[in-house]
Amino acid sequence: MICPQCLKTIDDHAAVCPHCHAYVQAAPARKSYVFCEGCGARLSASDRTCPKCGRPAPGILSTDAAASDLAAGKTASFPKLTDVMLEGARSGRSARSSSVQDVLSESLDPSATNILDRSELDRKSKKRNPNRAEDPYHPRKIVSRRMLLAFSAMVVVACAIAFVWFDPLGVMPGFYQSVRTSAQESFPSREGMGGAEQLAEDAESDTQDEGSQTLEDQTLSDEAALAELTDLYERVVAVNEGDAFADAIDSFNGWYMASSLQKRQDASRGAYEVRDELQGIIDELDALRLMEGSPYEADRDNVRQLAQWMYERIDAICASWDVSLGYPDGESMGQHQDEILAPMREAGSSALNSYYEHVTEWRPQEH
């Protein structure tokens, strides 16, 4: 397997790496969950019945189960109809007399049904339209007054927009000319300076001012630069010390030789996600705009170098995954082990050593 610290090949049963003397810990066992067979809710190992529907947990109702569990299982589900119960119901049915009186006695109570009141329907029909016989089962829909007013307003606005856009009477050019004339009378200096040319120059000047203002807004002050660099530094350290990087190494050690292509693809996702996260941090560092002569330029370069070393480590694992994923499903992977591990061996541990040598002293400090 691969040592999670120095990335060198070591014995699969080794507890301590012979190269960097790091303790090699096996990946933690995945916690298994039990799901209810009735509603599908997730149960814990200590649940004996489902807290949602009351159904006994899978494996509870056995020959060795307690009496309370059997009682819970009996009351938590509906009993099934057996052939004996159905046959008994049929025989009891056939033994009874089938007279007309018996059949009528088994029917539903007519008073319990929902019967329309004819007088009430007639009253409502006459109230709506005294001269029109209305179907009680299909009442006439009345258009709301608010809906009618809203529709009328929409029609008026649409007609106004169409009139201005198409200008059927030809009044808009004269309106535009009157606006220009009023502007020239209000600002006579504009006419002497060239009119349209002066307006174009003013617009270009405004655009340049807005661009310079936007650039100044993106430039970070020293206080903001320290806060941003500290956050990016902690994110780089979290990638190295968190579970994501260690899980990526454990997944590689456990599945890069699997014959199933699907299992190799699932195990490789973690490494590619870590690499994408580090690339995002590097992009954010490159996009930082510091003030001219800022004392935090060196801190930005140091944090970027730490992120780059971490990127080189995970990129070597991704390169080995690229080789492993290049083989088809069901391929015997034993003969390709050296080829798969070649990118990681070429990368070596120089990036790891450099990272640990400078990670503490390169933490951004207030200047």
Tab-separated table of C-alpha atoms in Angstrom:
chain	number	residue	atom	x	y	z
A	1	MET	CA	0.000	0.000	0.000
A	2	ILE	CA	0.948	3.745	-0.099
A	3	CYS	CA	1.992	5.576	3.070
A	4	PRO	CA	-0.452	8.501	3.669
A	5	GLN	CA	2.425	10.785	4.720
A	6	CYS	CA	5.410	10.201	2.440
A	7	LEU	CA	3.492	8.481	-0.433
A	8	LYS	CA	6.003	5.644	-0.659
A	9	THR	CA	5.114	1.987	-1.212
A	10	ILE	CA	5.232	-0.041	2.000
A	11	ASP	CA	4.133	-3.489	3.162
A	12	ASP	CA	0.350	-3.987	3.287
A	13	HIS	CA	0.531	-5.292	6.885
A	14	ALA	CA	2.967	-2.672	8.221
A	15	ALA	CA	1.822	-0.636	11.217
A	16	VAL	CA	4.630	1.974	10.971
A	17	CYS	CA	6.125	3.383	7.757
A	18	PRO	CA	9.839	2.391	7.535
A	19	HIS	CA	10.624	5.598	5.574
A	20	CYS	CA	8.983	8.423	7.568
A	21	HIS	CA	8.139	6.437	10.742
A	22	ALA	CA	4.508	7.566	10.564
A	23	TYR	CA	1.793	5.429	12.111
A	24	VAL	CA	-0.290	3.805	9.366
A	25	GLN	CA	-3.863	3.571	10.511
A	26	ALA	CA	-6.432	1.511	8.677
A	27	ALA	CA	-9.486	3.211	7.280
A	28	PRO	CA	-12.353	3.247	9.784
A	29	ALA	CA	-15.087	0.756	9.251
A	30	ARG	CA	-18.175	2.150	7.655
A	31	LYS	CA	-21.168	2.311	9.966
A	32	SER	CA	-24.044	0.183	8.714
A	33	TYR	CA	-27.657	1.267	9.049
A	34	VAL	CA	-30.918	-0.678	9.269
A	35	PHE	CA	-34.011	0.503	7.443
A	36	CYS	CA	-37.637	-0.175	8.307
A	37	GLU	CA	-39.311	-2.672	5.984
A	38	GLY	CA	-42.600	-0.798	6.238
A	39	CYS	CA	-41.952	2.931	5.743
A	40	GLY	CA	-38.220	2.908	4.893
A	41	ALA	CA	-37.159	5.062	7.857
A	42	ARG	CA	-33.560	4.658	9.043
A	43	LEU	CA	-33.205	2.829	12.385
A	44	SER	CA	-30.330	2.777	14.811
A	45	ALA	CA	-28.786	-0.404	16.121
A	46	SER	CA	-30.633	-0.022	19.451
A	47	ASP	CA	-34.110	0.488	17.939
A	48	ARG	CA	-36.343	-2.545	18.279
A	49	THR	CA	-39.356	-0.965	16.616
A	50	CYS	CA	-39.687	1.814	14.034
A	51	PRO	CA	-40.304	5.181	15.799
A	52	LYS	CA	-42.252	6.373	12.745
A	53	CYS	CA	-44.719	3.554	11.965
A	54	GLY	CA	-44.260	1.152	14.908
A	55	ARG	CA	-43.229	-1.802	12.781
A	56	PRO	CA	-40.675	-4.178	14.392
A	57	ALA	CA	-37.124	-3.732	13.222
A	58	PRO	CA	-35.766	-6.326	10.731
A	59	GLY	CA	-34.618	-9.457	12.564
A	60	ILE	CA	-36.617	-8.752	15.759
A	61	LEU	CA	-39.429	-11.285	15.221
A	62	SER	CA	-37.532	-14.557	15.541
A	63	THR	CA	-37.910	-17.710	17.568
A	64	ASP	CA	-35.777	-16.204	20.326
A	65	ALA	CA	-37.610	-12.851	20.452
A	66	ALA	CA	-39.155	-11.622	23.666
A	67	ALA	CA	-42.895	-11.683	24.273
A	68	SER	CA	-43.056	-7.886	24.165
A	69	ASP	CA	-41.486	-7.871	20.711
A	70	LEU	CA	-43.971	-10.421	19.412
A	71	ALA	CA	-46.830	-8.350	20.815
A	72	ALA	CA	-45.455	-5.225	19.173
A	73	GLY	CA	-45.184	-7.023	15.871
A	74	LYS	CA	-48.754	-8.224	16.112
A	75	THR	CA	-50.211	-4.796	16.778
A	76	ALA	CA	-47.960	-2.856	14.441
A	77	SER	CA	-49.184	-4.428	11.181
A	78	PHE	CA	-52.478	-5.454	9.577
A	79	PRO	CA	-53.265	-9.214	9.691
A	80	LYS	CA	-53.266	-10.981	6.353
A	81	LEU	CA	-56.392	-12.790	5.118
A	82	THR	CA	-55.670	-16.515	4.912
A	83	ASP	CA	-57.410	-19.073	2.720
A	84	VAL	CA	-59.108	-20.548	5.816
A	85	MET	CA	-60.573	-17.158	6.773
A	86	LEU	CA	-61.833	-16.562	3.220
A	87	GLU	CA	-63.356	-20.021	2.970
A	88	GLY	CA	-65.151	-19.530	6.290
A	89	ALA	CA	-66.546	-16.210	5.107
A	90	ARG	CA	-67.860	-17.859	1.920
A	91	SER	CA	-69.502	-20.769	3.738
A	92	GLY	CA	-71.182	-18.417	6.245
A	93	ARG	CA	-72.425	-16.277	3.394
A	94	SER	CA	-73.908	-19.192	1.481
A	95	ALA	CA	-75.627	-20.584	4.613
A	96	ARG	CA	-77.746	-17.459	5.011
A	97	SER	CA	-81.010	-16.941	3.181
A	98	SER	CA	-80.845	-14.795	0.095
A	99	SER	CA	-84.302	-13.327	0.243
A	100	VAL	CA	-85.097	-9.839	-1.033
A	101	GLN	CA	-85.546	-8.599	2.540
A	102	ASP	CA	-82.030	-9.839	3.520
A	103	VAL	CA	-80.438	-8.181	0.532
A	104	LEU	CA	-82.152	-4.884	1.281
A	105	SER	CA	-81.191	-5.080	4.943
A	106	GLU	CA	-77.493	-5.349	3.992
A	107	SER	CA	-77.547	-2.273	1.763
A	108	LEU	CA	-76.379	1.133	2.866
A	109	ASP	CA	-78.689	3.509	4.675
A	110	PRO	CA	-80.141	5.849	2.011
A	111	SER	CA	-80.284	8.675	4.560
A	112	ALA	CA	-76.504	8.529	4.898
A	113	THR	CA	-75.891	9.459	1.252
A	114	ASN	CA	-75.373	13.038	0.055
A	115	ILE	CA	-78.580	14.064	-1.756
A	116	LEU	CA	-78.880	17.449	-3.423
A	117	ASP	CA	-81.619	19.698	-2.051
A	118	ARG	CA	-83.796	20.558	-5.051
A	119	SER	CA	-85.378	23.591	-3.389
A	120	GLU	CA	-81.980	25.029	-2.472
A	121	LEU	CA	-80.715	24.551	-6.035
A	122	ASP	CA	-83.788	26.207	-7.508
A	123	ARG	CA	-83.424	29.160	-5.115
A	124	LYS	CA	-79.785	29.736	-6.130
A	125	SER	CA	-80.623	29.386	-9.825
A	126	LYS	CA	-83.374	31.986	-9.652
A	127	LYS	CA	-81.158	34.355	-7.698
A	128	ARG	CA	-78.467	34.245	-10.387
A	129	ASN	CA	-80.746	34.483	-13.425
A	130	PRO	CA	-84.540	34.416	-12.947
A	131	ASN	CA	-85.175	33.945	-16.697
A	132	ARG	CA	-82.652	31.182	-17.273
A	133	ALA	CA	-82.921	27.516	-16.294
A	134	GLU	CA	-79.490	26.621	-14.940
A	135	ASP	CA	-77.944	23.179	-14.693
A	136	PRO	CA	-77.358	22.496	-10.952
A	137	TYR	CA	-74.500	20.145	-11.722
A	138	HIS	CA	-72.650	22.611	-13.978
A	139	PRO	CA	-72.968	26.083	-12.439
A	140	ARG	CA	-72.132	29.043	-14.603
A	141	LYS	CA	-68.775	30.653	-13.881
A	142	ILE	CA	-68.873	34.368	-13.133
A	143	VAL	CA	-65.930	36.510	-14.182
A	144	SER	CA	-64.578	38.496	-11.243
A	145	ARG	CA	-64.686	42.292	-11.518
A	146	ARG	CA	-61.050	42.509	-10.442
A	147	MET	CA	-60.003	40.152	-13.217
A	148	LEU	CA	-61.907	42.225	-15.756
A	149	LEU	CA	-60.280	45.468	-14.570
A	150	ALA	CA	-56.795	43.879	-14.619
A	151	PHE	CA	-57.337	42.606	-18.169
A	152	SER	CA	-58.529	46.026	-19.310
A	153	ALA	CA	-55.469	47.717	-17.801
A	154	MET	CA	-53.156	45.257	-19.570
A	155	VAL	CA	-54.854	45.971	-22.890
A	156	VAL	CA	-54.474	49.747	-22.405
A	157	VAL	CA	-50.770	49.456	-21.549
A	158	ALA	CA	-50.117	47.160	-24.518
A	159	CYS	CA	-51.849	49.602	-26.879
A	160	ALA	CA	-49.818	52.524	-25.497
A	161	ILE	CA	-46.525	50.657	-25.992
A	162	ALA	CA	-47.511	49.676	-29.534
A	163	PHE	CA	-48.447	53.274	-30.353
A	164	VAL	CA	-45.087	54.605	-29.144
A	165	TRP	CA	-43.104	51.829	-30.836
A	166	PHE	CA	-44.740	51.862	-34.273
A	167	ASP	CA	-45.631	55.634	-34.260
A	168	PRO	CA	-48.483	55.422	-36.820
A	169	LEU	CA	-49.080	59.213	-36.755
A	170	GLY	CA	-45.404	60.159	-37.112
A	171	VAL	CA	-45.295	62.356	-34.008
A	172	MET	CA	-42.232	60.834	-32.313
A	173	PRO	CA	-39.532	62.413	-34.571
A	174	GLY	CA	-40.943	65.872	-33.808
A	175	PHE	CA	-40.973	65.054	-30.111
A	176	TYR	CA	-37.330	64.002	-30.232
A	177	GLN	CA	-36.394	67.203	-32.092
A	178	SER	CA	-38.169	69.354	-29.517
A	179	VAL	CA	-36.190	67.626	-26.747
A	180	ARG	CA	-32.892	68.323	-28.582
A	181	THR	CA	-33.881	71.981	-29.114
A	182	SER	CA	-34.708	72.400	-25.446
A	183	ALA	CA	-31.377	70.850	-24.479
A	184	GLN	CA	-29.436	73.199	-26.781
A	185	GLU	CA	-31.241	76.244	-25.394
A	186	SER	CA	-30.559	75.126	-21.836
A	187	PHE	CA	-26.865	74.350	-22.499
A	188	PRO	CA	-25.659	76.710	-25.302
A	189	SER	CA	-21.989	75.895	-24.654
A	190	ARG	CA	-22.612	72.390	-25.919
A	191	GLU	CA	-23.442	73.657	-29.383
A	192	GLY	CA	-20.230	75.693	-29.698
A	193	MET	CA	-18.044	72.805	-28.612
A	194	GLY	CA	-19.255	70.452	-31.263
A	195	GLY	CA	-22.502	69.035	-29.914
A	196	ALA	CA	-22.445	65.301	-30.582
A	197	GLU	CA	-18.651	65.086	-30.445
A	198	GLN	CA	-18.608	66.703	-27.006
A	199	LEU	CA	-21.291	64.299	-25.775
A	200	ALA	CA	-19.237	61.342	-27.026
A	201	GLU	CA	-16.133	62.648	-25.256
A	202	ASP	CA	-18.060	63.093	-22.020
A	203	ALA	CA	-19.462	59.569	-22.256
A	204	GLU	CA	-15.986	58.121	-22.808
A	205	SER	CA	-14.628	60.084	-19.865
A	206	ASP	CA	-17.434	58.807	-17.636
A	207	THR	CA	-16.673	55.234	-18.708
A	208	GLN	CA	-12.988	55.624	-17.827
A	209	ASP	CA	-13.874	57.090	-14.446
A	210	GLU	CA	-16.207	54.185	-13.713
A	211	GLY	CA	-13.502	51.653	-14.708
A	212	SER	CA	-10.910	53.259	-12.467
A	213	GLN	CA	-13.404	53.428	-9.619
A	214	THR	CA	-14.212	49.689	-10.048
A	215	LEU	CA	-10.510	48.816	-10.013
A	216	GLU	CA	-10.038	50.820	-6.817
A	217	ASP	CA	-13.002	49.049	-5.214
A	218	GLN	CA	-11.449	45.634	-5.973
A	219	THR	CA	-8.088	46.576	-4.428
A	220	LEU	CA	-7.845	45.298	-0.866
A	221	SER	CA	-6.595	47.416	2.001
A	222	ASP	CA	-3.862	46.001	4.217
A	223	GLU	CA	-6.368	44.999	6.875
A	224	ALA	CA	-8.627	43.254	4.363
A	225	ALA	CA	-5.627	41.587	2.693
A	226	LEU	CA	-4.499	40.101	6.028
A	227	ALA	CA	-7.964	38.703	6.732
A	228	GLU	CA	-8.285	37.222	3.223
A	229	LEU	CA	-4.799	35.665	3.229
A	230	THR	CA	-5.338	34.192	6.699
A	231	ASP	CA	-8.573	32.568	5.546
A	232	LEU	CA	-6.931	31.069	2.443
A	233	TYR	CA	-3.978	29.825	4.522
A	234	GLU	CA	-6.307	28.045	6.949
A	235	ARG	CA	-8.173	26.445	4.054
A	236	VAL	CA	-4.916	25.021	2.670
A	237	VAL	CA	-3.955	23.642	6.075
A	238	ALA	CA	-7.452	22.191	6.520
A	239	VAL	CA	-7.121	20.274	3.251
A	240	ASN	CA	-3.883	18.681	4.454
A	241	GLU	CA	-4.992	17.951	8.016
A	242	GLY	CA	-8.644	17.120	7.305
A	243	ASP	CA	-10.251	13.828	6.415
A	244	ALA	CA	-10.642	14.563	2.696
A	245	PHE	CA	-6.955	14.124	1.830
A	246	ALA	CA	-6.517	11.045	4.049
A	247	ASP	CA	-9.689	9.463	2.634
A	248	ALA	CA	-8.407	10.047	-0.897
A	249	ILE	CA	-5.197	8.141	-0.058
A	250	ASP	CA	-7.094	5.329	1.691
A	251	SER	CA	-9.472	4.979	-1.259
A	252	PHE	CA	-6.536	4.765	-3.634
A	253	ASN	CA	-4.798	2.071	-1.571
A	254	GLY	CA	-7.979	0.046	-1.310
A	255	TRP	CA	-9.393	0.225	-4.834
A	256	TYR	CA	-6.819	1.155	-7.475
A	257	MET	CA	-6.297	-2.585	-8.218
A	258	ALA	CA	-10.013	-3.486	-8.281
A	259	SER	CA	-11.168	-5.299	-11.407
A	260	SER	CA	-14.521	-3.479	-11.351
A	261	LEU	CA	-14.304	-0.195	-13.255
A	262	GLN	CA	-17.344	1.185	-11.429
A	263	LYS	CA	-15.693	0.679	-8.027
A	264	ARG	CA	-12.529	2.380	-9.234
A	265	GLN	CA	-14.518	5.340	-10.519
A	266	ASP	CA	-16.423	5.720	-7.237
A	267	ALA	CA	-13.215	5.519	-5.172
A	268	SER	CA	-11.390	8.083	-7.317
A	269	ARG	CA	-13.922	10.913	-6.927
A	270	GLY	CA	-12.492	12.065	-3.591
A	271	ALA	CA	-9.016	12.680	-5.006
A	272	TYR	CA	-10.332	14.713	-7.940
A	273	GLU	CA	-12.536	16.801	-5.608
A	274	VAL	CA	-9.537	17.642	-3.387
A	275	ARG	CA	-7.522	18.674	-6.425
A	276	ASP	CA	-10.352	20.922	-7.646
A	277	GLU	CA	-10.604	22.535	-4.199
A	278	LEU	CA	-6.876	23.344	-4.162
A	279	GLN	CA	-7.051	24.712	-7.690
A	280	GLY	CA	-9.882	27.007	-6.567
A	281	ILE	CA	-7.734	28.320	-3.693
A	282	ILE	CA	-4.850	29.007	-6.091
A	283	ASP	CA	-7.202	30.878	-8.437
A	284	GLU	CA	-8.468	33.043	-5.568
A	285	LEU	CA	-4.890	33.903	-4.578
A	286	ASP	CA	-4.058	34.873	-8.153
A	287	ALA	CA	-7.130	37.114	-8.291
A	288	LEU	CA	-6.258	39.073	-5.124
A	289	ARG	CA	-5.517	42.749	-5.798
A	290	LEU	CA	-3.265	44.331	-3.199
A	291	MET	CA	-2.340	47.960	-2.818
A	292	GLU	CA	0.838	49.069	-4.534
A	293	GLY	CA	3.779	48.338	-2.261
A	294	SER	CA	1.655	46.290	0.133
A	295	PRO	CA	3.689	44.373	2.757
A	296	TYR	CA	1.423	41.338	2.228
A	297	GLU	CA	2.648	40.523	-1.272
A	298	ALA	CA	5.211	38.099	0.165
A	299	ASP	CA	2.518	36.470	2.313
A	300	ARG	CA	0.358	35.960	-0.765
A	301	ASP	CA	3.238	34.283	-2.606
A	302	ASN	CA	3.980	32.046	0.413
A	303	VAL	CA	0.382	30.876	0.799
A	304	ARG	CA	0.178	30.201	-2.920
A	305	GLN	CA	3.349	28.093	-2.734
A	306	LEU	CA	1.891	26.011	0.107
A	307	ALA	CA	-1.243	25.420	-1.939
A	308	GLN	CA	0.891	24.519	-4.955
A	309	TRP	CA	2.821	21.875	-2.979
A	310	MET	CA	-0.424	20.334	-1.761
A	311	TYR	CA	-1.733	20.409	-5.324
A	312	GLU	CA	1.351	18.524	-6.575
A	313	ARG	CA	0.770	15.780	-3.964
A	314	ILE	CA	-2.864	15.158	-4.870
A	315	ASP	CA	-2.173	15.616	-8.573
A	316	ALA	CA	0.256	12.668	-8.455
A	317	ILE	CA	-2.515	10.496	-6.978
A	318	CYS	CA	-4.947	11.690	-9.654
A	319	ALA	CA	-2.383	10.862	-12.344
A	320	SER	CA	-2.166	7.303	-11.006
A	321	TRP	CA	-5.953	7.146	-10.973
A	322	ASP	CA	-5.968	8.228	-14.626
A	323	VAL	CA	-3.851	5.211	-15.491
A	324	SER	CA	-5.984	2.847	-13.404
A	325	LEU	CA	-9.250	4.137	-14.874
A	326	GLY	CA	-7.879	3.647	-18.363
A	327	TYR	CA	-8.245	-0.143	-18.063
A	328	PRO	CA	-11.654	-1.646	-18.901
A	329	ASP	CA	-14.075	-3.356	-16.552
A	330	GLY	CA	-13.048	-6.854	-15.501
A	331	GLU	CA	-9.386	-6.308	-16.357
A	332	SER	CA	-6.809	-8.230	-14.311
A	333	MET	CA	-4.993	-5.336	-12.651
A	334	GLY	CA	-2.116	-7.241	-11.046
A	335	GLN	CA	0.094	-6.961	-14.104
A	336	HIS	CA	-0.445	-3.165	-14.319
A	337	GLN	CA	0.522	-2.206	-10.752
A	338	ASP	CA	3.942	-0.758	-11.627
A	339	GLU	CA	2.470	1.293	-14.435
A	340	ILE	CA	-0.280	2.678	-12.179
A	341	LEU	CA	2.120	3.668	-9.386
A	342	ALA	CA	4.695	5.210	-11.737
A	343	PRO	CA	3.332	8.827	-11.515
A	344	MET	CA	3.371	8.762	-7.705
A	345	ARG	CA	6.881	7.349	-7.587
A	346	GLU	CA	8.127	10.000	-10.005
A	347	ALA	CA	6.599	12.770	-7.885
A	348	GLY	CA	8.328	11.481	-4.751
A	349	SER	CA	8.004	13.252	-1.414
A	350	SER	CA	9.773	16.554	-2.140
A	351	ALA	CA	6.493	18.530	-2.152
A	352	LEU	CA	5.478	16.985	1.167
A	353	ASN	CA	8.832	17.778	2.792
A	354	SER	CA	8.803	21.352	1.521
A	355	TYR	CA	5.252	21.881	2.782
A	356	TYR	CA	6.001	20.740	6.339
A	357	GLU	CA	9.238	22.715	6.360
A	358	HIS	CA	7.531	26.067	5.742
A	359	VAL	CA	3.869	25.691	6.763
A	360	THR	CA	4.373	27.030	10.287
A	361	GLU	CA	6.611	30.012	9.522
A	362	TRP	CA	4.562	31.119	6.485
A	363	ARG	CA	1.361	31.826	8.379
A	364	PRO	CA	0.312	35.428	7.518
A	365	GLN	CA	1.221	37.883	10.267
A	366	GLU	CA	0.245	41.509	10.788
A	367	HIS	CA	2.867	43.928	9.459
